[in-house]
JSON list of C-alpha atoms in Angstrom, two decimals:
[
{"chain": "L", "resi": 30, "resn": "MET", "atom": "CA", "xyz": [76.40, 94.34, 105.74]},
{"chain": "L", "resi": 31, "resn": "ARG", "atom": "CA", "xyz": [79.19, 93.18, 108.71]},
{"chain": "L", "resi": 32, "resn": "PRO", "atom": "CA", "xyz": [78.58, 89.89, 107.61]},
{"chain": "L", "resi": 33, "resn": "VAL", "atom": "CA", "xyz": [79.64, 90.29, 104.48]},
{"chain": "L", "resi": 34, "resn": "PHE", "atom": "CA", "xyz": [82.67, 92.75, 104.30]},
{"chain": "L", "resi": 35, "resn": "GLY", "atom": "CA", "xyz": [83.91, 90.62, 107.50]},
{"chain": "L", "resi": 36, "resn": "SER", "atom": "CA", "xyz": [84.14, 87.61, 105.36]},
{"chain": "L", "resi": 37, "resn": "ALA", "atom": "CA", "xyz": [86.61, 85.51, 104.85]},
{"chain": "L", "resi": 38, "resn": "ALA", "atom": "CA", "xyz": [85.37, 85.71, 101.44]},
{"chain": "L", "resi": 39, "resn": "MET", "atom": "CA", "xyz": [85.50, 89.12, 101.23]},
{"chain": "L", "resi": 40, "resn": "ARG", "atom": "CA", "xyz": [89.16, 89.13, 103.21]},
{"chain": "L", "resi": 41, "resn": "PHE", "atom": "CA", "xyz": [90.06, 86.61, 100.02]},
{"chain": "L", "resi": 42, "resn": "VAL", "atom": "CA", "xyz": [89.01, 89.49, 97.44]},
{"chain": "L", "resi": 43, "resn": "GLY", "atom": "CA", "xyz": [91.01, 91.90, 98.76]},
{"chain": "L", "resi": 44, "resn": "TYR", "atom": "CA", "xyz": [93.86, 90.14, 99.31]},
{"chain": "L", "resi": 45, "resn": "LEU", "atom": "CA", "xyz": [92.78, 89.02, 95.29]},
{"chain": "L", "resi": 46, "resn": "GLY", "atom": "CA", "xyz": [92.60, 92.18, 94.33]},
{"chain": "L", "resi": 47, "resn": "LEU", "atom": "CA", "xyz": [96.39, 93.65, 95.73]},
{"chain": "L", "resi": 48, "resn": "CYS", "atom": "CA", "xyz": [97.89, 90.80, 94.10]},
{"chain": "L", "resi": 49, "resn": "ALA", "atom": "CA", "xyz": [96.34, 91.28, 90.75]},
{"chain": "L", "resi": 50, "resn": "ALA", "atom": "CA", "xyz": [98.88, 93.17, 89.10]},
{"chain": "L", "resi": 51, "resn": "TYR", "atom": "CA", "xyz": [101.86, 91.20, 90.30]},
{"chain": "L", "resi": 52, "resn": "LEU", "atom": "CA", "xyz": [99.70, 87.36, 89.25]},
{"chain": "L", "resi": 53, "resn": "GLN", "atom": "CA", "xyz": [98.69, 89.24, 86.26]},
{"chain": "L", "resi": 54, "resn": "GLY", "atom": "CA", "xyz": [102.64, 90.83, 85.83]},
{"chain": "L", "resi": 55, "resn": "GLY", "atom": "CA", "xyz": [104.49, 87.47, 86.51]},
{"chain": "L", "resi": 56, "resn": "LEU", "atom": "CA", "xyz": [102.25, 85.25, 84.11]},
{"chain": "L", "resi": 57, "resn": "THR", "atom": "CA", "xyz": [102.91, 87.24, 81.55]},
{"chain": "L", "resi": 58, "resn": "LYS", "atom": "CA", "xyz": [106.42, 87.53, 81.83]},
{"chain": "L", "resi": 59, "resn": "LEU", "atom": "CA", "xyz": [107.26, 84.26, 82.21]},
{"chain": "L", "resi": 60, "resn": "THR", "atom": "CA", "xyz": [104.94, 83.57, 79.41]},
{"chain": "L", "resi": 61, "resn": "SER", "atom": "CA", "xyz": [106.15, 85.61, 77.10]},
{"chain": "L", "resi": 62, "resn": "PHE", "atom": "CA", "xyz": [110.26, 85.70, 79.09]},
{"chain": "L", "resi": 63, "resn": "SER", "atom": "CA", "xyz": [111.71, 87.83, 76.29]},
{"chain": "L", "resi": 64, "resn": "GLY", "atom": "CA", "xyz": [109.70, 90.48, 76.72]},
{"chain": "L", "resi": 65, "resn": "ALA", "atom": "CA", "xyz": [110.44, 89.85, 80.66]},
{"chain": "L", "resi": 66, "resn": "MET", "atom": "CA", "xyz": [114.42, 91.06, 79.09]},
{"chain": "L", "resi": 67, "resn": "ALA", "atom": "CA", "xyz": [113.56, 93.25, 77.39]},
{"chain": "L", "resi": 68, "resn": "GLU", "atom": "CA", "xyz": [111.75, 95.54, 80.26]},
{"chain": "L", "resi": 69, "resn": "MET", "atom": "CA", "xyz": [114.81, 94.70, 82.74]},
{"chain": "L", "resi": 70, "resn": "GLN", "atom": "CA", "xyz": [117.29, 96.36, 80.16]},
{"chain": "L", "resi": 71, "resn": "HIS", "atom": "CA", "xyz": [114.92, 99.09, 79.25]},
{"chain": "L", "resi": 72, "resn": "PHE", "atom": "CA", "xyz": [115.74, 99.87, 83.30]},
{"chain": "L", "resi": 73, "resn": "GLY", "atom": "CA", "xyz": [119.51, 99.34, 82.59]},
{"chain": "L", "resi": 74, "resn": "LEU", "atom": "CA", "xyz": [119.17, 95.73, 84.88]},
{"chain": "L", "resi": 75, "resn": "VAL", "atom": "CA", "xyz": [121.90, 92.96, 83.88]},
{"chain": "L", "resi": 76, "resn": "PRO", "atom": "CA", "xyz": [121.83, 90.75, 83.18]},
{"chain": "L", "resi": 77, "resn": "ALA", "atom": "CA", "xyz": [118.45, 90.70, 81.99]},
{"chain": "L", "resi": 78, "resn": "PRO", "atom": "CA", "xyz": [117.63, 87.20, 82.19]},
{"chain": "L", "resi": 79, "resn": "LEU", "atom": "CA", "xyz": [118.57, 87.06, 86.23]},
{"chain": "L", "resi": 80, "resn": "PHE", "atom": "CA", "xyz": [116.42, 89.45, 87.28]},
{"chain": "L", "resi": 81, "resn": "ALA", "atom": "CA", "xyz": [113.83, 88.61, 84.80]},
{"chain": "L", "resi": 82, "resn": "VAL", "atom": "CA", "xyz": [113.53, 84.94, 86.60]},
{"chain": "L", "resi": 83, "resn": "LEU", "atom": "CA", "xyz": [114.14, 87.07, 89.83]},
{"chain": "L", "resi": 84, "resn": "VAL", "atom": "CA", "xyz": [111.09, 89.02, 89.48]},
{"chain": "L", "resi": 85, "resn": "ILE", "atom": "CA", "xyz": [108.82, 87.13, 87.65]},
{"chain": "L", "resi": 86, "resn": "ALA", "atom": "CA", "xyz": [109.72, 84.40, 90.95]},
{"chain": "L", "resi": 87, "resn": "LEU", "atom": "CA", "xyz": [108.77, 86.96, 93.58]},
{"chain": "L", "resi": 88, "resn": "GLU", "atom": "CA", "xyz": [105.64, 88.71, 91.60]},
{"chain": "L", "resi": 89, "resn": "LEU", "atom": "CA", "xyz": [103.95, 85.18, 91.84]},
{"chain": "L", "resi": 90, "resn": "GLY", "atom": "CA", "xyz": [105.43, 83.98, 94.86]},
{"chain": "L", "resi": 91, "resn": "ALA", "atom": "CA", "xyz": [105.22, 86.93, 97.15]},
{"chain": "L", "resi": 92, "resn": "SER", "atom": "CA", "xyz": [101.40, 86.77, 95.70]},
{"chain": "L", "resi": 93, "resn": "VAL", "atom": "CA", "xyz": [100.91, 83.47, 96.50]},
{"chain": "L", "resi": 94, "resn": "LEU", "atom": "CA", "xyz": [102.56, 83.37, 99.95]},
{"chain": "L", "resi": 95, "resn": "ILE", "atom": "CA", "xyz": [99.28, 86.45, 100.16]},
{"chain": "L", "resi": 96, "resn": "LEU", "atom": "CA", "xyz": [96.45, 84.69, 98.70]},
{"chain": "L", "resi": 97, "resn": "VAL", "atom": "CA", "xyz": [97.73, 81.30, 100.72]},
{"chain": "L", "resi": 98, "resn": "GLY", "atom": "CA", "xyz": [97.81, 83.00, 104.52]},
{"chain": "L", "resi": 99, "resn": "ARG", "atom": "CA", "xyz": [101.38, 81.17, 105.25]},
{"chain": "L", "resi": 100, "resn": "TRP", "atom": "CA", "xyz": [103.89, 84.10, 105.78]},
{"chain": "L", "resi": 101, "resn": "ARG", "atom": "CA", "xyz": [101.85, 86.88, 104.29]},
{"chain": "L", "resi": 102, "resn": "TRP", "atom": "CA", "xyz": [103.28, 89.17, 105.71]},
{"chain": "L", "resi": 103, "resn": "LEU", "atom": "CA", "xyz": [106.79, 88.09, 104.57]},
{"chain": "L", "resi": 104, "resn": "GLY", "atom": "CA", "xyz": [105.35, 88.32, 100.70]},
{"chain": "L", "resi": 105, "resn": "ALA", "atom": "CA", "xyz": [103.13, 91.64, 101.42]},
{"chain": "L", "resi": 106, "resn": "LEU", "atom": "CA", "xyz": [106.50, 93.28, 102.61]},
{"chain": "L", "resi": 107, "resn": "ALA", "atom": "CA", "xyz": [108.38, 91.73, 99.13]},
{"chain": "L", "resi": 108, "resn": "LEU", "atom": "CA", "xyz": [105.68, 93.09, 97.31]},
{"chain": "L", "resi": 109, "resn": "GLY", "atom": "CA", "xyz": [105.77, 95.96, 99.56]},
{"chain": "L", "resi": 110, "resn": "CYS", "atom": "CA", "xyz": [110.16, 96.46, 99.31]},
{"chain": "L", "resi": 111, "resn": "PHE", "atom": "CA", "xyz": [109.94, 96.26, 95.47]},
{"chain": "L", "resi": 112, "resn": "THR", "atom": "CA", "xyz": [106.87, 98.02, 94.18]},
{"chain": "L", "resi": 113, "resn": "LEU", "atom": "CA", "xyz": [108.61, 100.99, 96.59]},
{"chain": "L", "resi": 114, "resn": "LEU", "atom": "CA", "xyz": [112.03, 100.17, 94.71]},
{"chain": "L", "resi": 115, "resn": "ALA", "atom": "CA", "xyz": [110.68, 99.73, 91.54]},
{"chain": "L", "resi": 116, "resn": "THR", "atom": "CA", "xyz": [108.52, 103.08, 91.65]},
{"chain": "L", "resi": 117, "resn": "MET", "atom": "CA", "xyz": [111.58, 104.72, 92.42]},
{"chain": "L", "resi": 118, "resn": "LEU", "atom": "CA", "xyz": [113.45, 102.86, 89.49]},
{"chain": "L", "resi": 119, "resn": "ALA", "atom": "CA", "xyz": [110.67, 103.32, 86.62]},
{"chain": "L", "resi": 120, "resn": "LEU", "atom": "CA", "xyz": [108.47, 106.30, 87.28]},
{"chain": "L", "resi": 121, "resn": "ARG", "atom": "CA", "xyz": [110.91, 109.39, 88.12]},
{"chain": "L", "resi": 122, "resn": "PHE", "atom": "CA", "xyz": [108.75, 112.00, 87.22]},
{"chain": "L", "resi": 123, "resn": "TRP", "atom": "CA", "xyz": [110.74, 114.37, 88.46]},
{"chain": "L", "resi": 124, "resn": "GLU", "atom": "CA", "xyz": [113.24, 114.53, 85.68]},
{"chain": "L", "resi": 125, "resn": "LEU", "atom": "CA", "xyz": [109.88, 115.43, 83.20]},
{"chain": "L", "resi": 126, "resn": "PRO", "atom": "CA", "xyz": [109.62, 118.37, 82.25]},
{"chain": "L", "resi": 127, "resn": "PRO", "atom": "CA", "xyz": [106.09, 119.89, 83.40]},
{"chain": "L", "resi": 128, "resn": "GLY", "atom": "CA", "xyz": [103.12, 118.58, 80.59]},
{"chain": "L", "resi": 129, "resn": "GLN", "atom": "CA", "xyz": [100.98, 114.94, 80.75]},
{"chain": "L", "resi": 130, "resn": "GLU", "atom": "CA", "xyz": [103.79, 112.58, 80.35]},
{"chain": "L", "resi": 131, "resn": "ARG", "atom": "CA", "xyz": [104.86, 114.28, 83.70]},
{"chain": "L", "resi": 132, "resn": "PHE", "atom": "CA", "xyz": [100.80, 115.11, 84.59]},
{"chain": "L", "resi": 133, "resn": "MET", "atom": "CA", "xyz": [100.45, 110.66, 84.52]},
{"chain": "L", "resi": 134, "resn": "ALA", "atom": "CA", "xyz": [103.59, 109.64, 85.67]},
{"chain": "L", "resi": 135, "resn": "THR", "atom": "CA", "xyz": [102.82, 111.19, 88.82]},
{"chain": "L", "resi": 136, "resn": "ASN", "atom": "CA", "xyz": [99.66, 110.04, 88.97]},
{"chain": "L", "resi": 137, "resn": "SER", "atom": "CA", "xyz": [101.13, 106.79, 88.51]},
{"chain": "L", "resi": 138, "resn": "PHE", "atom": "CA", "xyz": [104.11, 107.56, 91.27]},
{"chain": "L", "resi": 139, "resn": "PHE", "atom": "CA", "xyz": [101.32, 107.70, 94.21]},
{"chain": "L", "resi": 140, "resn": "GLU", "atom": "CA", "xyz": [98.95, 105.75, 92.86]},
{"chain": "L", "resi": 141, "resn": "HIS", "atom": "CA", "xyz": [102.09, 102.87, 93.71]},
{"chain": "L", "resi": 142, "resn": "LEU", "atom": "CA", "xyz": [102.72, 104.48, 96.96]},
{"chain": "L", "resi": 143, "resn": "GLY", "atom": "CA", "xyz": [99.46, 104.00, 97.93]},
{"chain": "L", "resi": 144, "resn": "LEU", "atom": "CA", "xyz": [100.35, 100.03, 97.40]},
{"chain": "L", "resi": 145, "resn": "VAL", "atom": "CA", "xyz": [103.18, 100.06, 100.01]},
{"chain": "L", "resi": 146, "resn": "GLY", "atom": "CA", "xyz": [100.75, 100.91, 101.88]},
{"chain": "L", "resi": 147, "resn": "GLY", "atom": "CA", "xyz": [98.04, 99.09, 101.95]},
{"chain": "L", "resi": 148, "resn": "PHE", "atom": "CA", "xyz": [100.90, 96.16, 101.55]},
{"chain": "L", "resi": 149, "resn": "VAL", "atom": "CA", "xyz": [102.47, 97.68, 104.84]},
{"chain": "L", "resi": 150, "resn": "LEU", "atom": "CA", "xyz": [98.84, 96.54, 106.70]},
{"chain": "L", "resi": 151, "resn": "VAL", "atom": "CA", "xyz": [98.87, 93.44, 105.02]},
{"chain": "L", "resi": 152, "resn": "ALA", "atom": "CA", "xyz": [102.06, 92.60, 107.08]},
{"chain": "L", "resi": 153, "resn": "TRP", "atom": "CA", "xyz": [100.69, 94.81, 109.80]},
{"chain": "L", "resi": 154, "resn": "GLN", "atom": "CA", "xyz": [97.97, 93.13, 110.61]},
{"chain": "L", "resi": 155, "resn": "ASP", "atom": "CA", "xyz": [99.06, 90.08, 109.68]},
{"chain": "L", "resi": 156, "resn": "LEU", "atom": "CA", "xyz": [102.11, 90.09, 112.10]},
{"chain": "L", "resi": 157, "resn": "ARG", "atom": "CA", "xyz": [99.42, 91.10, 115.04]},
{"chain": "L", "resi": 158, "resn": "GLY", "atom": "CA", "xyz": [98.11, 87.80, 114.66]},
{"chain": "L", "resi": 159, "resn": "ASN", "atom": "CA", "xyz": [94.63, 88.42, 111.99]},
{"chain": "L", "resi": 160, "resn": "HIS", "atom": "CA", "xyz": [95.96, 84.99, 111.26]},
{"chain": "L", "resi": 161, "resn": "ALA", "atom": "CA", "xyz": [92.54, 84.55, 109.66]},
{"chain": "L", "resi": 162, "resn": "THR", "atom": "CA", "xyz": [92.60, 82.41, 106.20]},
{"chain": "L", "resi": 163, "resn": "PRO", "atom": "CA", "xyz": [92.64, 83.23, 103.70]}
]
């Protein structure tokens, strides 16, 4: 069992899974820039075009750093911080009245905190000197 789960290929699959939402999100925003701007406006981020470009660059650039193993720690910390900030902005479950919407937002909030924890672990591993690539 160890050779399979300890392999570089399995490690890459793990990194790819961790980055999947950011790759998808960045590519979707890139191919539908008007949708990306609408999302920024929805969350009150102005100027929307600048924030859209920054988010696209962050989601795609940090994911690539993680996947190729170059400055992996930096990519992981960048996505972790981004995820924490975006979660605090978009999933303010404590402001919602009790009910299904609050329940779903609460679950999503804590799932995102799990992603943040995953990115912290990736950065920690990389900074410890576990630089196996991928």
